[in-house]
XYZ file of C-alpha atoms in Angstrom:
514
model
C 0.000 0.000 0.000
C 2.949 2.328 0.421
C 3.436 2.299 -3.355
C -0.074 3.574 -4.014
C 0.062 6.689 -6.163
C -2.956 8.981 -5.895
C -2.464 10.405 -9.403
C -5.936 9.625 -10.659
C -9.016 11.323 -12.034
C -10.560 12.120 -8.628
C -9.185 13.452 -5.368
C -9.529 10.847 -2.623
C -10.086 11.843 0.995
C -7.942 10.270 3.726
C -10.909 8.158 4.862
C -11.418 6.844 1.328
C -7.666 6.201 1.053
C -7.773 3.936 4.142
C -10.771 2.101 2.708
C -8.781 1.558 -0.461
C -5.812 0.188 1.510
C -8.041 -2.320 3.297
C -9.697 -3.477 0.086
C -6.355 -3.816 -1.693
C -4.874 -5.975 1.041
C -6.307 -9.063 -0.671
C -4.327 -8.189 -3.837
C -0.899 -7.331 -2.464
C 0.539 -7.006 -5.981
C -2.064 -4.483 -7.149
C -1.318 -0.786 -6.932
C -2.967 2.229 -8.469
C 0.280 2.811 -10.352
C 0.065 -0.611 -11.995
C -3.679 -0.775 -12.571
C -5.716 2.420 -12.787
C -8.914 0.384 -12.548
C -8.591 0.026 -8.765
C -10.861 3.062 -8.604
C -13.672 0.768 -9.734
C -12.937 -1.747 -6.964
C -13.608 0.867 -4.313
C -16.417 2.699 -6.125
C -15.994 5.858 -4.061
C -15.954 8.448 -6.845
C -19.730 8.871 -7.215
C -19.921 11.966 -5.010
C -16.985 13.617 -6.785
C -18.628 12.803 -10.114
C -21.915 14.431 -9.050
C -20.098 17.589 -7.958
C -18.311 17.734 -11.313
C -21.623 17.354 -13.200
C -23.102 20.395 -11.461
C -20.067 22.481 -12.404
C -20.167 21.348 -16.033
C -23.850 22.342 -16.372
C -22.941 25.846 -15.148
C -20.337 26.121 -17.913
C -22.981 25.734 -20.639
C -25.045 28.557 -22.108
C -28.667 28.852 -21.075
C -30.593 29.738 -24.239
C -34.156 30.872 -23.449
C -36.874 29.053 -25.392
C -40.217 30.567 -26.337
C -43.194 28.867 -24.760
C -45.094 28.775 -28.067
C -42.897 28.910 -31.165
C -46.017 28.382 -33.301
C -49.052 30.329 -32.101
C -52.587 29.004 -32.112
C -53.559 31.212 -35.040
C -50.794 29.803 -37.274
C -51.752 26.233 -36.315
C -55.408 26.756 -37.197
C -54.452 28.460 -40.452
C -52.207 25.536 -41.481
C -54.876 22.991 -40.510
C -57.413 24.776 -42.701
C -55.025 24.981 -45.660
C -54.142 21.267 -45.429
C -57.835 20.330 -45.223
C -58.731 22.601 -48.175
C -55.908 21.297 -50.361
C -56.855 17.667 -49.718
C -60.546 18.441 -50.360
C -59.619 19.854 -53.776
C -58.351 16.401 -54.725
C -61.341 14.565 -53.316
C -59.764 13.507 -50.000
C -61.894 14.171 -46.929
C -60.447 14.285 -43.385
C -62.253 13.131 -40.261
C -59.731 14.533 -37.741
C -56.534 16.661 -37.663
C -54.236 17.274 -34.665
C -51.074 19.443 -34.355
C -47.931 18.715 -32.277
C -45.499 21.647 -32.124
C -41.780 20.843 -32.066
C -38.696 23.092 -31.896
C -38.265 23.324 -35.676
C -41.215 21.504 -37.249
C -44.872 20.970 -36.432
C -46.465 17.568 -36.956
C -50.030 17.592 -38.234
C -51.629 14.174 -37.747
C -54.625 13.540 -39.976
C -57.122 10.695 -40.035
C -58.577 10.381 -43.545
C -62.116 9.224 -44.142
C -62.623 5.502 -44.661
C -61.833 4.196 -48.124
C -59.128 6.801 -48.853
C -55.949 5.426 -50.428
C -52.774 6.460 -48.605
C -50.752 6.553 -51.840
C -53.079 9.281 -53.120
C -52.147 11.539 -50.178
C -48.404 10.846 -50.519
C -48.480 12.086 -54.122
C -49.758 15.498 -52.971
C -46.576 16.439 -51.075
C -45.615 19.334 -53.358
C -49.184 20.635 -53.585
C -49.513 20.830 -49.794
C -46.083 22.530 -49.526
C -47.191 25.131 -52.067
C -50.485 25.841 -50.273
C -48.643 26.303 -46.943
C -45.845 28.391 -48.520
C -43.441 26.112 -46.632
C -39.770 25.374 -47.333
C -40.682 21.757 -47.865
C -42.849 19.239 -46.075
C -42.458 15.565 -45.289
C -45.355 13.130 -45.309
C -45.218 10.001 -43.099
C -47.882 7.617 -44.299
C -48.778 5.941 -42.036
C -47.073 6.869 -38.747
C -45.701 3.596 -37.264
C -47.837 2.375 -34.377
C -50.640 4.862 -35.062
C -53.581 4.842 -37.424
C -52.766 8.349 -38.657
C -50.903 10.061 -41.478
C -48.286 12.654 -40.480
C -47.472 15.882 -42.301
C -44.366 17.655 -40.960
C -44.342 21.394 -41.676
C -41.304 23.617 -40.857
C -41.954 26.400 -38.338
C -41.524 29.989 -39.483
C -39.530 30.724 -36.306
C -37.380 27.632 -35.558
C -36.018 27.289 -32.011
C -32.469 26.362 -30.973
C -32.227 23.360 -28.656
C -29.395 24.119 -26.201
C -27.066 21.404 -24.940
C -27.696 22.661 -21.392
C -31.426 21.916 -21.594
C -30.651 18.364 -22.782
C -27.822 17.471 -20.369
C -29.659 19.097 -17.457
C -32.935 17.278 -18.130
C -34.283 14.782 -15.615
C -34.503 12.084 -18.302
C -30.758 12.310 -19.016
C -29.809 12.621 -15.338
C -31.657 9.415 -14.490
C -30.668 7.569 -17.665
C -29.215 4.094 -17.003
C -27.767 3.443 -20.487
C -24.164 2.261 -20.665
C -23.125 4.831 -23.308
C -25.947 7.385 -23.518
C -25.973 9.801 -26.445
C -28.243 12.778 -25.733
C -28.994 13.859 -29.287
C -31.579 16.606 -28.848
C -35.340 17.123 -28.818
C -37.984 15.168 -30.718
C -40.977 16.664 -32.504
C -42.969 16.394 -29.242
C -40.196 18.251 -27.310
C -39.032 15.118 -25.473
C -35.309 14.579 -24.845
C -34.039 11.970 -27.316
C -31.410 9.626 -25.851
C -29.892 6.648 -27.662
C -27.557 3.970 -26.288
C -24.391 3.518 -28.345
C -23.959 0.026 -26.866
C -27.227 -1.021 -28.519
C -26.367 0.500 -31.914
C -23.522 -0.790 -31.688
C -21.907 1.416 -34.363
C -23.127 4.672 -35.843
C -22.967 6.177 -39.342
C -23.435 9.969 -39.619
C -23.872 11.670 -42.989
C -25.102 14.968 -44.372
C -24.175 17.854 -46.624
C -21.624 20.516 -45.670
C -22.773 22.903 -42.954
C -25.837 20.890 -41.915
C -24.641 20.038 -38.397
C -22.466 16.877 -38.518
C -19.583 18.280 -36.475
C -21.950 19.821 -33.931
C -23.707 16.449 -33.687
C -20.400 14.684 -32.997
C -19.522 17.270 -30.331
C -22.958 16.707 -28.750
C -22.329 12.943 -28.614
C -18.856 13.443 -27.095
C -20.177 15.952 -24.539
C -22.947 13.616 -23.351
C -20.472 10.716 -23.008
C -17.949 12.906 -21.139
C -20.730 14.023 -18.845
C -21.946 10.516 -17.985
C -18.791 8.386 -17.933
C -15.780 8.558 -15.631
C -12.297 8.717 -17.259
C -11.526 5.177 -16.053
C -14.672 3.875 -17.780
C -14.328 5.411 -21.250
C -11.586 6.168 -23.776
C -11.855 7.939 -27.137
C -9.830 7.368 -30.300
C -10.346 10.538 -32.341
C -9.446 10.597 -36.061
C -9.591 14.106 -37.496
C -8.513 14.459 -41.153
C -9.604 18.145 -41.085
C -7.129 18.750 -38.189
C -9.316 21.419 -36.537
C -12.554 19.666 -35.505
C -11.200 17.613 -32.581
C -8.146 19.708 -31.689
C -9.943 21.076 -28.574
C -10.086 17.577 -27.080
C -6.288 17.117 -27.120
C -6.103 18.503 -23.542
C -8.073 15.455 -22.368
C -5.172 13.138 -23.243
C -4.503 12.077 -19.637
C -8.198 11.595 -18.914
C -10.227 10.284 -21.823
C -8.020 9.657 -24.861
C -6.307 6.511 -26.155
C -3.291 6.480 -28.492
C -0.265 4.490 -29.635
C 2.645 4.683 -27.150
C 5.055 6.389 -29.604
C 2.580 9.037 -30.799
C 3.119 12.655 -29.843
C -0.454 13.819 -30.499
C -3.418 11.978 -29.005
C -5.800 13.147 -31.763
C -4.897 11.342 -35.009
C -4.601 13.906 -37.827
C -1.925 12.309 -40.021
C -3.247 9.755 -42.504
C 0.003 7.785 -42.125
C -0.970 7.023 -38.522
C -4.599 6.045 -39.191
C -3.832 2.561 -40.499
C -1.479 1.854 -37.572
C -4.151 3.014 -35.105
C -6.848 0.861 -36.743
C -4.611 -2.213 -36.710
C -3.743 -1.485 -33.086
C -7.462 -1.430 -32.244
C -7.818 -4.830 -33.932
C -5.013 -6.176 -31.696
C -6.722 -4.642 -28.639
C -9.977 -6.310 -29.686
C -8.320 -9.741 -30.005
C -6.598 -9.335 -26.619
C -9.890 -8.412 -24.974
C -11.622 -11.455 -26.459
C -8.888 -13.675 -25.012
C -9.434 -12.103 -21.583
C -13.193 -12.731 -21.867
C -12.528 -16.330 -22.905
C -10.232 -16.908 -19.923
C -12.856 -15.417 -17.606
C -15.650 -17.561 -19.140
C -17.896 -14.576 -19.826
C -19.584 -13.278 -22.980
C -19.631 -9.492 -22.561
C -17.566 -6.645 -21.172
C -20.244 -5.904 -18.543
C -19.950 -9.375 -16.995
C -16.145 -9.248 -17.212
C -15.830 -5.880 -15.476
C -18.330 -6.941 -12.821
C -16.214 -9.994 -12.038
C -13.094 -7.843 -11.889
C -14.743 -5.395 -9.479
C -15.863 -8.332 -7.323
C -12.208 -9.521 -7.195
C -12.967 -12.817 -8.934
C -10.239 -12.191 -11.578
C -6.557 -12.026 -10.665
C -4.551 -9.119 -12.176
C -1.394 -11.279 -11.985
C -2.880 -13.424 -14.769
C -3.233 -10.397 -17.048
C -6.769 -9.425 -16.113
C -7.542 -5.700 -15.977
C -10.518 -3.396 -15.968
C -11.611 -2.832 -19.587
C -12.842 0.700 -20.354
C -15.166 1.290 -23.286
C -13.334 2.501 -26.403
C -15.230 4.769 -28.805
C -13.546 5.577 -32.126
C -14.844 8.663 -33.950
C -13.859 9.535 -37.552
C -14.928 13.008 -38.643
C -14.482 12.686 -42.421
C -14.523 9.106 -43.629
C -14.528 10.007 -47.348
C -11.180 11.805 -46.963
C -9.857 8.740 -45.146
C -10.832 6.498 -48.062
C -9.341 8.897 -50.625
C -6.061 9.463 -48.755
C -5.328 6.217 -46.952
C -6.885 3.945 -49.584
C -9.217 1.014 -49.340
C -6.952 -0.822 -46.872
C -8.563 1.152 -44.016
C -11.883 -0.502 -44.828
C -10.708 -3.956 -43.733
C -9.796 -3.137 -40.084
C -12.895 -0.904 -39.763
C -15.101 -3.768 -40.995
C -13.369 -6.204 -38.603
C -13.946 -3.942 -35.612
C -17.540 -3.263 -36.667
C -18.289 -6.980 -37.062
C -16.783 -8.265 -33.815
C -15.929 -5.567 -31.304
C -19.298 -4.828 -29.676
C -18.969 -7.612 -27.074
C -15.647 -6.203 -25.820
C -16.860 -2.623 -25.498
C -15.414 -1.083 -28.680
C -17.713 1.095 -30.778
C -17.295 3.235 -33.897
C -18.879 6.480 -35.092
C -18.126 7.396 -38.705
C -19.145 10.723 -40.270
C -18.995 11.737 -43.920
C -20.388 14.512 -46.100
C -20.266 12.359 -49.225
C -22.671 9.434 -48.792
C -21.887 7.801 -52.149
C -21.658 4.044 -52.593
C -17.897 4.049 -53.208
C -17.401 5.612 -49.731
C -20.207 3.953 -47.758
C -19.835 0.490 -49.247
C -22.118 -2.466 -48.621
C -19.604 -3.906 -46.136
C -19.662 -0.694 -44.086
C -23.451 -0.306 -44.231
C -24.106 -3.891 -43.164
C -22.173 -3.397 -39.926
C -23.426 0.092 -39.043
C -27.121 -0.366 -38.205
C -27.368 2.993 -36.413
C -27.738 5.881 -38.889
C -27.978 9.641 -38.470
C -28.873 11.627 -41.585
C -28.667 15.402 -41.666
C -29.953 17.269 -44.714
C -28.619 16.048 -48.066
C -29.137 17.588 -51.473
C -30.276 14.524 -53.428
C -32.767 11.745 -52.898
C -30.175 9.115 -53.883
C -27.928 10.232 -50.991
C -30.814 9.776 -48.554
C -31.381 6.259 -49.900
C -27.667 5.474 -49.476
C -27.703 6.498 -45.805
C -31.177 5.475 -44.634
C -32.257 3.052 -47.394
C -35.266 5.337 -47.855
C -36.069 8.934 -48.801
C -36.564 11.718 -46.266
C -33.132 13.226 -45.567
C -33.457 15.394 -48.696
C -36.627 16.977 -47.201
C -35.023 18.164 -43.946
C -34.518 21.890 -43.355
C -30.876 21.869 -42.182
C -29.222 23.472 -39.122
C -29.286 20.333 -36.968
C -32.545 18.877 -38.283
C -31.878 15.137 -38.586
C -33.359 11.670 -38.940
C -32.176 8.983 -36.504
C -32.682 5.457 -37.810
C -32.184 2.290 -35.776
C -33.739 -1.178 -35.920
C -36.168 -0.136 -38.616
C -37.640 2.808 -36.687
C -36.903 6.382 -37.729
C -37.252 9.479 -35.537
C -36.966 13.120 -36.501
C -34.790 14.954 -33.978
C -33.573 18.526 -33.667
C -29.919 18.114 -32.688
C -28.784 19.970 -29.573
C -26.464 22.882 -30.301
C -23.108 23.066 -28.527
C -20.851 25.988 -29.389
C -17.047 25.963 -29.565
C -16.621 28.074 -26.361
C -18.780 25.538 -24.490
C -16.609 22.634 -25.715
C -13.526 24.625 -24.708
C -14.967 25.289 -21.238
C -15.791 21.604 -20.657
C -12.316 20.488 -21.814
C -10.541 23.096 -19.673
C -12.621 22.098 -16.639
C -11.761 18.403 -17.034
C -8.110 19.269 -17.734
C -7.906 20.998 -14.338
C -8.937 17.768 -12.597
C -6.266 15.311 -11.507
C -5.661 12.754 -14.247
C -3.681 9.645 -15.071
C 0.039 9.834 -15.809
C -0.461 9.277 -19.538
C -3.097 8.449 -22.133
C -4.531 4.933 -22.429
C -1.878 3.101 -24.465
C -3.037 0.904 -27.323
C -0.982 -2.224 -28.166
C 1.597 -2.312 -30.951
C -0.106 -2.791 -34.348
C 0.466 -5.960 -36.362
C 0.465 -5.484 -40.113
C -0.561 -8.234 -42.516
C 2.643 -9.040 -44.411
C 0.804 -11.305 -46.836
C -1.067 -8.404 -48.392
C 1.740 -5.847 -48.493
C 4.918 -7.838 -49.103
C 4.773 -9.612 -52.479
C 6.422 -6.821 -54.473
C 9.601 -7.154 -52.462
C 9.587 -10.910 -51.937
C 12.632 -12.780 -53.305
C 10.555 -15.366 -55.144
C 8.453 -12.749 -56.969
C 11.236 -10.411 -58.081
C 11.451 -9.473 -61.725
C 14.276 -11.131 -63.767
C 15.670 -7.638 -64.451
C 15.680 -6.717 -60.742
C 19.378 -7.388 -60.002
C 20.634 -5.691 -63.160
C 18.403 -2.662 -62.569
C 19.559 -2.487 -58.938
C 23.244 -2.420 -60.001
C 22.658 0.386 -62.505
C 20.648 2.432 -60.009
C 23.396 2.087 -57.371
C 26.133 3.020 -59.865
C 24.360 6.000 -61.440
C 22.515 7.194 -58.349
C 19.436 7.823 -60.512
C 16.186 5.869 -60.649
C 12.879 6.431 -62.386
C 10.180 4.333 -64.017
C 10.662 6.051 -67.386
C 14.449 5.430 -67.383
C 13.831 1.706 -66.809
C 11.316 1.723 -69.675
C 13.815 3.283 -72.073
C 16.800 1.202 -70.977
C 15.110 -2.209 -71.155
C 12.326 -1.454 -73.703
C 9.638 -2.632 -71.292
C 6.137 -1.365 -70.523
C 5.142 1.046 -67.794
C 3.478 -1.581 -65.579
C 6.566 -3.802 -65.491
C 8.924 -0.860 -64.934
C 6.695 0.423 -62.132
C 6.681 -3.011 -60.509
C 10.519 -3.118 -60.617
C 10.593 0.315 -58.957
C 8.255 -0.951 -56.200
C 10.556 -3.934 -55.646
C 13.614 -1.655 -55.482
C 11.839 0.447 -52.889
C 10.821 -2.607 -50.854
C 14.442 -3.770 -50.884
C 15.598 -0.383 -49.577
C 17.614 0.504 -52.696
C 15.562 3.579 -53.615
């Protein structure tokens, strides 16, 4: 116990410290220095966590919301226009009801018996014209109800603040493992999704429609709910500026390779190594679960907390790892298709060991979001897109092209689709949260990922001795003597084609000659 180092994410009182000494006496070899997860064995950080939550809420802006963003007069006027337009086409309505949301109002109509639903769906543009609206969306029928929904944008859309979402009773009492507080639904309820149930999330939408704000909202809600010993992020930021604010959380919430200087991955050269390292971490975790005879990370961590697993045999507390990629299309273009394989592996297998992925892209085309990616990312968030085909690529149905932008999104999971107004979190608020956490005591370093293992079978044939070109040795001698090497010079010297000359150059490079 004398070697216990109190460099951790909470400040322990002397009474708590003595409790920790007593509980650690059964594991003489365990120290906080060796295994940061001891904090979970004692479970004494709840009060500190609650105090921190109160402070974080005070750091967020309180944006006042109007009681009635759509007045009664506007509602009645829209109801009358919808009824009149449908009557013009021979469709009578028995009942119409309005539900006012932050950005759109849902008008639920019950058509008279014998009315074909397809006939109403074809009148989308006519209803939009009669209402002078930016664009409406018809849900026919609304799942679980015997009504048809017409969503009409409000003339005065409201901003949903992150403070109102994180401070809500529903989020405070939420028992999800990885809760994502996304925003407010059309009925002004707080919308919370569990990343563990997704288990991976695909985010897409046009430029400036709220993807980065949505990712910051997800990160903020996870930071707010999970202790640093319970959760680690792997942030991949090809744009270099979106996740730079989170670099100060390195000693608290971030995971990285041991030899990396920056915790946020911005260099495309490092992305493949990080992805392969996550695959190694996944395999190691599965071996730990196998040795413990459990099927999920929840059961494993529970056994570890109950001291039924010995750290001397390699067992350790396993924090959740959430990998977030801000621009997946740039990753595919820069790092090539080889990044798709480790991402697909993690997406297929890693949910049981607490590893989850969130991928965002502004180009939802089929060469970026391939069938392999889509099959393993059942959770989808679609912000506004410009074309119907993009909406079908993301959601497998239309609808995202009819959104109004600025955080208006469709959240699809397990066949159900909800329209949500994403909570808005500004850059100063993210900065304030990060600075507040940075001031807390943290671990000595980031969570280190294991050394990556590259597949030599896929990348080594060009330099293998058995596959070398017959002209390889002669070309190597000339290159060494002259000190010059190029594909075109090999073409001219040996009267060979470009493909063969290029292959010789690749082999020379693999051999370390050029």
